[in-house]
Coordinates of C-alpha atoms in Angstrom, one line a residue:
M111 CA 41.8 54.2 -83.8
S112 CA 43.1 50.6 -83.7
E113 CA 42.6 50.3 -80.1
F114 CA 39.0 51.3 -80.3
T115 CA 38.4 48.9 -83.2
H116 CA 40.0 46.2 -81.2
N117 CA 37.8 46.9 -78.2
K118 CA 34.7 46.9 -80.3
Q119 CA 35.5 43.8 -81.9
E120 CA 36.1 42.2 -78.4
R121 CA 32.6 43.5 -77.2
V122 CA 31.0 42.3 -80.2
N123 CA 32.5 38.7 -79.9
A124 CA 31.4 38.8 -76.1
L125 CA 27.8 39.7 -77.2
A126 CA 27.8 37.0 -79.8
H127 CA 28.9 34.4 -77.2
F128 CA 26.2 35.8 -74.9
A129 CA 23.6 35.4 -77.6
R130 CA 24.5 31.9 -78.4
E131 CA 24.2 31.0 -74.7
M132 CA 20.9 32.8 -74.5
M133 CA 19.7 30.6 -77.2
A134 CA 20.9 27.4 -75.6
T135 CA 20.6 27.7 -71.9
T136 CA 17.5 27.2 -69.7
N137 CA 18.9 29.4 -66.9
K138 CA 18.6 32.8 -68.6
V139 CA 18.2 34.8 -65.4
R140 CA 21.8 33.7 -64.3
L141 CA 23.0 34.3 -67.7
V142 CA 21.7 37.9 -67.9
K143 CA 22.9 38.8 -64.2
A144 CA 26.4 37.6 -65.3
N145 CA 26.5 39.9 -68.2
E146 CA 24.9 42.9 -66.8
K147 CA 27.7 45.5 -67.6
L148 CA 28.0 44.0 -71.3
I149 CA 24.2 44.5 -71.9
G150 CA 24.0 47.9 -70.2
E151 CA 26.8 49.5 -72.4
V152 CA 25.5 48.2 -75.7
I153 CA 25.3 50.7 -78.7
P154 CA 23.6 50.6 -82.1
S155 CA 26.7 49.7 -84.2
E156 CA 27.5 46.6 -81.7
V157 CA 23.9 45.4 -82.2
I158 CA 24.1 45.5 -86.0
A159 CA 27.5 43.8 -85.8
L160 CA 26.1 41.2 -83.4
F161 CA 23.1 40.1 -85.6
D162 CA 25.5 40.3 -88.8
I163 CA 27.3 37.3 -87.0
L164 CA 24.1 35.4 -85.9
V165 CA 22.5 35.6 -89.4
K166 CA 25.7 34.5 -91.0
E167 CA 25.9 31.6 -88.6
N168 CA 22.2 30.8 -89.3
D169 CA 23.0 30.2 -92.9
R170 CA 19.5 30.8 -94.0
R171 CA 18.3 27.6 -92.5
D172 CA 15.6 28.5 -89.9
Y173 CA 14.9 32.1 -89.0
R174 CA 12.0 31.3 -86.5
I175 CA 14.5 30.4 -83.8
L176 CA 16.6 33.3 -84.5
K177 CA 13.7 35.6 -84.4
T178 CA 12.5 34.3 -81.2
A179 CA 16.0 34.8 -79.7
T180 CA 16.2 38.4 -81.3
N181 CA 13.1 39.6 -79.6
K182 CA 14.5 38.5 -76.1
I183 CA 18.0 39.8 -76.7
I184 CA 16.9 43.3 -77.9
H185 CA 14.4 43.5 -75.1
L186 CA 17.4 43.2 -72.8
F187 CA 19.2 45.9 -74.8
H188 CA 16.1 48.3 -74.6
L189 CA 17.4 50.9 -71.9
P190 CA 20.9 51.4 -73.2
L191 CA 19.5 51.9 -76.7
I192 CA 17.1 54.4 -75.5
A193 CA 19.8 56.2 -73.7
Y194 CA 22.0 56.4 -76.6
P195 CA 22.8 59.9 -77.9
A196 CA 21.7 59.2 -81.5
I197 CA 22.1 62.0 -84.4
K198 CA 18.6 63.2 -85.2
P199 CA 17.6 63.1 -88.9
A200 CA 17.1 66.4 -90.7
K201 CA 13.6 67.4 -91.3
N202 CA 12.1 65.9 -94.4
S203 CA 15.2 63.9 -95.1
F204 CA 14.8 60.2 -96.0
L205 CA 15.2 59.0 -92.5
D206 CA 12.9 61.7 -91.1
V207 CA 10.1 60.7 -93.7
L208 CA 10.4 57.0 -92.6
T209 CA 10.1 58.1 -89.1
Q210 CA 7.0 60.3 -89.7
N211 CA 5.6 57.2 -91.5
N212 CA 6.2 55.2 -88.4
T213 CA 4.4 57.7 -86.3
A214 CA 1.4 57.6 -88.6
M215 CA 1.4 53.6 -88.6
E216 CA 1.3 53.9 -84.7
N217 CA -1.5 56.3 -84.5
L218 CA -3.4 54.1 -86.9
L219 CA -2.8 51.0 -84.7
K220 CA -4.1 53.1 -81.6
S221 CA -7.1 54.1 -83.5
M222 CA -7.9 50.3 -84.0
K223 CA -8.4 49.6 -80.2
A224 CA -11.7 50.8 -79.7
A225 CA -13.3 48.4 -82.5
I226 CA -11.1 45.5 -81.0
K227 CA -12.5 46.3 -77.5
I228 CA -16.1 46.4 -78.8
L229 CA -15.6 43.0 -80.7
N230 CA -14.5 41.4 -77.6
Q231 CA -17.6 42.4 -75.9
H232 CA -20.0 42.1 -78.7
P233 CA -18.4 39.7 -81.5
K234 CA -21.3 40.1 -83.7
D235 CA -21.1 44.0 -83.9
Q236 CA -21.2 44.8 -87.6
Q237 CA -20.0 48.3 -87.2
A238 CA -17.0 47.6 -85.0
C239 CA -16.1 44.6 -87.6
A240 CA -16.4 47.0 -90.5
D241 CA -14.2 49.7 -88.8
L242 CA -11.6 47.2 -87.9
K243 CA -11.5 45.8 -91.5
G244 CA -11.3 49.3 -93.0
K245 CA -8.4 50.2 -90.6
T246 CA -6.7 47.1 -91.3
H247 CA -6.9 47.7 -95.1
E248 CA -5.5 51.1 -94.4
L249 CA -2.6 49.6 -92.4
Q250 CA -1.7 47.3 -95.4
Q251 CA -0.6 50.7 -97.2
F252 CA 2.2 50.5 -94.7
N253 CA 3.8 47.8 -96.8
K254 CA 5.2 50.6 -99.0
H255 CA 7.4 51.4 -96.0
Y256 CA 8.8 48.0 -96.1
L257 CA 9.2 47.9 -99.9
I258 CA 11.2 51.1 -99.6
K259 CA 13.5 49.4 -97.1
E260 CA 13.9 46.3 -99.1
N261 CA 14.3 47.9 -102.5
V262 CA 16.2 51.1 -101.6
L263 CA 17.7 51.1 -98.1
F264 CA 18.9 47.4 -97.9
P265 CA 20.8 47.5 -101.2
T266 CA 22.4 50.7 -100.2
L267 CA 23.5 49.2 -96.9
E268 CA 25.0 46.2 -98.5
K269 CA 27.2 48.5 -100.7
H270 CA 28.4 50.5 -97.7
W271 CA 28.4 48.2 -94.8
E272 CA 30.4 45.0 -94.3
D273 CA 28.1 43.9 -91.5
F274 CA 24.7 44.2 -93.4
H275 CA 23.4 40.7 -93.0
C276 CA 21.2 41.9 -90.2
V277 CA 18.7 43.3 -92.9
Q278 CA 18.0 39.8 -94.0
L279 CA 16.5 39.3 -90.5
M280 CA 14.5 42.5 -90.8
W281 CA 13.2 41.5 -94.2
S282 CA 11.9 38.0 -92.6
Y283 CA 10.0 40.2 -90.0
H284 CA 8.5 42.4 -92.6
D285 CA 7.1 39.0 -94.4
D286 CA 5.6 38.1 -90.9
I287 CA 3.8 41.3 -90.7
R288 CA 2.4 41.1 -94.2
Q289 CA 1.2 37.5 -93.2
L290 CA -0.6 38.7 -90.2
M291 CA -2.4 41.4 -91.8
K292 CA -3.7 39.0 -94.5
A293 CA -4.6 36.6 -91.9
L294 CA -6.4 39.1 -89.8
L295 CA -8.5 40.2 -92.7
Q296 CA -9.5 36.8 -93.6
E297 CA -10.7 36.4 -90.0
L298 CA -12.7 39.5 -90.0
N299 CA -14.3 38.2 -93.3
E300 CA -15.5 35.0 -91.5
T301 CA -19.3 34.7 -90.9
T302 CA -18.5 34.1 -87.1
I303 CA -15.3 35.5 -85.8
N304 CA -13.0 33.5 -83.5
L305 CA -12.3 35.9 -80.9
R306 CA -9.2 33.9 -79.5
K307 CA -7.7 33.7 -83.2
M308 CA -8.4 37.4 -83.8
N309 CA -6.8 38.7 -80.5
R310 CA -3.8 36.3 -81.1
L311 CA -3.3 37.8 -84.6
V312 CA -3.9 41.5 -83.3
G313 CA -1.4 40.9 -80.6
D314 CA 1.3 39.4 -82.8
L315 CA 0.6 42.3 -85.3
F316 CA 0.8 45.0 -82.9
F317 CA 4.1 43.5 -81.3
N318 CA 5.9 43.0 -84.4
L319 CA 5.0 46.5 -85.8
F320 CA 6.2 48.1 -82.6
A321 CA 9.3 46.1 -82.5
I322 CA 10.4 46.9 -85.9
R323 CA 9.8 50.6 -85.5
F324 CA 12.1 50.6 -82.3
R325 CA 14.9 48.6 -84.1
E326 CA 14.7 51.2 -87.0
E327 CA 14.7 54.2 -84.9
R328 CA 16.9 53.1 -82.2
I329 CA 19.4 50.8 -84.0
L330 CA 19.3 51.2 -87.8
F331 CA 18.6 54.8 -88.5
P332 CA 21.3 56.1 -85.9
H333 CA 24.0 53.9 -87.4
I334 CA 23.1 55.1 -91.0
L335 CA 23.5 58.7 -89.9
E336 CA 26.9 57.8 -88.4
T337 CA 28.2 55.8 -91.4
I338 CA 26.4 56.7 -94.7
P339 CA 27.3 60.0 -96.6
K340 CA 24.5 62.6 -96.8
D341 CA 24.3 62.6 -100.6
V342 CA 23.7 58.9 -100.5
I343 CA 21.0 59.2 -98.1
H344 CA 19.4 62.0 -100.3
Q345 CA 19.7 59.6 -103.2
M346 CA 17.6 57.0 -101.2
L347 CA 14.8 59.7 -100.9
L348 CA 14.8 60.2 -104.5
D349 CA 14.6 56.5 -105.3
S350 CA 11.8 56.0 -102.8
L351 CA 9.6 58.3 -104.5
E352 CA 9.2 55.8 -107.3
I353 CA 7.7 53.5 -104.7
G354 CA 5.9 56.1 -102.9
F355 CA 5.6 56.4 -99.2
P356 CA 2.6 55.1 -97.4
Y357 CA 1.1 57.9 -95.3
F358 CA 3.6 60.9 -95.3
S359 CA 5.6 62.1 -98.3
P360 CA 7.9 65.1 -98.7
T361 CA 7.3 67.5 -101.6
S362 CA 8.3 66.4 -105.0
I363 CA 12.1 66.5 -105.7
A364 CA 13.8 66.7 -109.1
D365 CA 16.0 63.7 -110.0
S366 CA 19.4 64.8 -111.2
D367 CA 19.9 61.8 -113.2
S368 CA 16.9 62.4 -115.6
D369 CA 19.4 63.3 -118.5
I370 CA 21.5 60.2 -118.2
F371 CA 20.9 59.3 -121.8
T372 CA 21.3 62.3 -124.2
N373 CA 24.2 61.6 -126.4
G374 CA 22.3 59.9 -129.2
T375 CA 25.0 57.2 -129.8
M376 CA 23.9 54.6 -132.3
V377 CA 24.1 50.9 -130.9
N378 CA 24.7 48.0 -133.5
L379 CA 22.4 45.2 -132.4
G380 CA 23.4 42.9 -135.4
T381 CA 19.8 43.3 -136.9
G382 CA 19.8 47.1 -136.9
K383 CA 21.2 50.2 -135.3
V384 CA 19.2 52.1 -132.7
S385 CA 20.1 54.9 -130.2
S386 CA 20.3 54.4 -126.6
E387 CA 17.1 56.4 -126.2
Q388 CA 15.3 54.2 -128.6
I389 CA 16.4 51.1 -126.8
I390 CA 15.0 52.6 -123.7
Q391 CA 11.7 53.2 -125.3
I392 CA 11.5 49.6 -126.8
L393 CA 12.2 47.9 -123.5
N394 CA 9.9 50.0 -121.4
H395 CA 6.9 49.6 -123.8
L396 CA 7.0 46.0 -123.7
P397 CA 4.2 44.5 -121.5
V398 CA 6.6 42.9 -119.1
D399 CA 9.2 43.5 -116.5
I400 CA 12.5 42.7 -117.3
T401 CA 15.5 42.5 -115.1
F402 CA 19.1 41.5 -115.9
V403 CA 21.6 39.8 -113.7
D404 CA 25.1 39.1 -115.2
E405 CA 27.3 36.0 -115.0
H406 CA 28.7 37.3 -111.7
D407 CA 25.2 37.2 -110.2
T408 CA 25.0 41.1 -110.0
V409 CA 21.9 43.2 -111.0
R410 CA 22.8 45.3 -114.0
F411 CA 19.5 46.4 -115.4
F412 CA 15.8 46.5 -115.1
S413 CA 13.0 48.0 -117.5
T414 CA 10.4 50.6 -116.4
P415 CA 7.3 49.7 -118.0
K416 CA 4.2 51.8 -117.4
K417 CA 2.6 49.3 -115.2
R418 CA 5.2 47.8 -112.9
I419 CA 4.3 44.5 -111.2
F420 CA 6.9 44.3 -108.6
P421 CA 8.9 47.4 -107.2
R422 CA 12.3 48.0 -108.6
T423 CA 14.6 51.1 -107.9
K424 CA 18.0 52.1 -109.1
A425 CA 19.3 51.1 -105.7
I426 CA 19.3 47.5 -106.6
L427 CA 21.8 48.0 -109.4
G428 CA 25.1 46.4 -108.5
R429 CA 23.4 44.3 -105.8
K430 CA 24.2 40.5 -105.8
V431 CA 20.8 38.8 -106.8
H432 CA 20.6 36.6 -103.6
N433 CA 20.1 39.7 -101.6
C434 CA 17.2 40.8 -103.5
H435 CA 14.9 38.0 -102.1
P436 CA 13.5 37.2 -98.8
P437 CA 15.7 34.8 -96.9
E438 CA 13.1 32.0 -96.7
S439 CA 12.9 31.9 -100.6
V440 CA 16.4 32.9 -101.8
H441 CA 17.5 29.3 -102.1
V442 CA 15.1 28.7 -104.9
V443 CA 16.7 31.5 -107.0
E444 CA 20.1 30.3 -106.2
E445 CA 19.2 26.7 -107.5
I446 CA 18.0 28.1 -110.7
V447 CA 21.0 30.3 -111.4
D448 CA 23.2 27.4 -110.4
A449 CA 21.4 25.0 -112.9
F450 CA 21.8 27.8 -115.5
K451 CA 25.5 28.0 -114.9
K452 CA 26.0 24.3 -115.1
G453 CA 24.1 24.1 -118.4
N454 CA 21.5 21.9 -116.8
K455 CA 18.5 24.4 -117.6
D456 CA 18.0 27.1 -119.9
Q457 CA 14.7 28.5 -118.4
A458 CA 12.3 28.2 -115.5
S459 CA 8.7 29.3 -115.3
F460 CA 6.4 30.0 -112.3
W461 CA 2.8 31.6 -112.0
I462 CA 1.3 32.9 -109.0
N463 CA -1.9 34.9 -107.9
F464 CA -0.8 38.5 -106.9
K465 CA -3.6 40.7 -105.5
E466 CA -6.2 40.3 -108.4
D467 CA -3.8 39.4 -111.2
K468 CA -2.3 36.1 -112.6
I469 CA 1.5 36.6 -112.8
L470 CA 3.9 34.6 -115.0
I471 CA 7.5 34.7 -113.8
Q472 CA 10.1 33.4 -116.2
Y473 CA 13.9 33.2 -115.9
F474 CA 15.9 32.7 -119.1
A475 CA 19.8 31.8 -119.3
L476 CA 21.8 33.9 -121.5
R477 CA 24.7 32.3 -123.4
N478 CA 27.0 33.5 -126.0
E479 CA 28.0 31.9 -129.4
L480 CA 30.2 29.5 -127.5
G481 CA 27.5 28.5 -125.2
E482 CA 29.3 30.2 -122.2
Y483 CA 26.8 31.4 -119.4
K484 CA 26.6 35.2 -119.4
G485 CA 23.8 35.8 -117.0
V486 CA 20.0 35.5 -116.6
I487 CA 17.0 37.8 -117.3
E488 CA 13.8 37.5 -115.3
V489 CA 10.7 38.4 -117.2
T490 CA 7.4 39.0 -115.3
Q491 CA 4.2 39.4 -117.1
E492 CA 0.5 39.8 -116.1
I493 CA -1.4 37.0 -118.0
A494 CA -5.1 36.9 -116.8
G495 CA -6.2 38.6 -119.9
I496 CA -4.1 36.2 -122.2
Q497 CA -5.7 33.3 -120.3
Q498 CA -9.3 34.5 -121.1
L499 CA -8.7 34.8 -125.0
K500 CA -11.0 32.6 -127.2
G501 CA -11.4 32.1 -130.9
E502 CA -9.6 34.7 -133.0
R503 CA -9.1 38.2 -133.6
R504 CA -7.6 39.1 -137.1
L505 CA -5.4 42.0 -137.8
L506 CA -8.2 44.1 -139.4
D507 CA -10.4 43.7 -136.4
W508 CA -8.3 45.5 -134.0

C-alpha cells in the first residue's frame, strides 16, 4: 500500500509540474508531446489531487487564470477519463439522481438550438425569442443542482477528503453559469437583440454546462463512490430533498433524524426555562434566517423558518465558515470575522436585491461577560415590507 501511495504522489507531483508549465509556456505542443504517457494514464483521484494543489497555490487571488488553464488541462485528460472503469451509482441513489438531472439539463440545451438557429436567420422573430426566453427560464431551475452541490455535497467532501479544495474551483464555475444565464435573459429582453453578444453568451453557457457535467460524472462522482461510505452518500440524498432537485427527484424518503429532540429537558436561559422543543419552535418562527458560527469558525447551528431566504442543510454543520462562501467573496467574510475577533467591530450590515426581495444581512459578534469572542451569528431578513411602512398601526388595529 505504501508503494502505491508513494507512486500516486509522484504522479500527482508530476501532473502539478506539468500543469504549472502549461500555464507558463508558449510552446504547449512540445510540452504535451513530452508528457504523453503521464497524460494518457491519468485517473479521477489524480485529477482531484492535482487541482487541490493548484487551488491552494492560487490562494483565492484570481480564479480566471486557473479556470482557463483547467479547461485546457482537462481537455487533455478527456480520453483516459472516458476509459476509466468507474463504479456506476445505484439507481435512484444520490449520484444517480444528480446524473439524471444532468441528462434532463442536456436535453433542455438541445431543445434550445432550434430557436437559436431561427434568431440567427431572423433576429426579429418574436416566437423564437419567446421560446428561447422560456427555455432559459426553465434552465435556471438547474441552479438547484448547484445549490445541492454547494450546500450538501461540498461540505461532506470537506469532512471526508484531505484534497477537497478542487470544489472551490467548481463553485466558481457554478457562479459563472448563473451569471451567463442572467446575462442571456437580459439580452433576450432587449428591443433589438445583439446577435454577436447572444451567440457568445449561448456558446459560453453551453460550454460551461457540458464541461461541469463531464467533470462531475467522469472525475467527481467516480472518486466519491470509491471513497465515501454508502450511508453518508444516502444521507446526502436525504439532505438534498430540503432544497429539491431541479427536474428529476426520487420518491419521498423518511428522515431517520426526525425525532432528534424528544427528551423534553428544560434549559435554563437565565430569564426563563424552556424545553429543547420550545427553543426550536421559538427560533424557527422568527421572521429571519439565523446561522451560528462558533469561536473556532465552525458552523454549529442554523434555524429553519417557514420561508428560507438562502438554502441551508445539515451537511454544513461542522463546516468551516470560509468554505461556505464562493471563493471570490469569501475574503469579505474572513475580514468581518477577523475584525470581530480583534474587537474592532461588533456588527456588520449589508442589504442586497435578491430575486424580487430586498434582503438585509447582518453579522453580530458574540461575547461572554468578560468580553471574550465566542462566535458570530448571521441574521438574514426580507425587509421590502418593512421599508414600505408608513404612519402607525396601533395594537388594537391588528
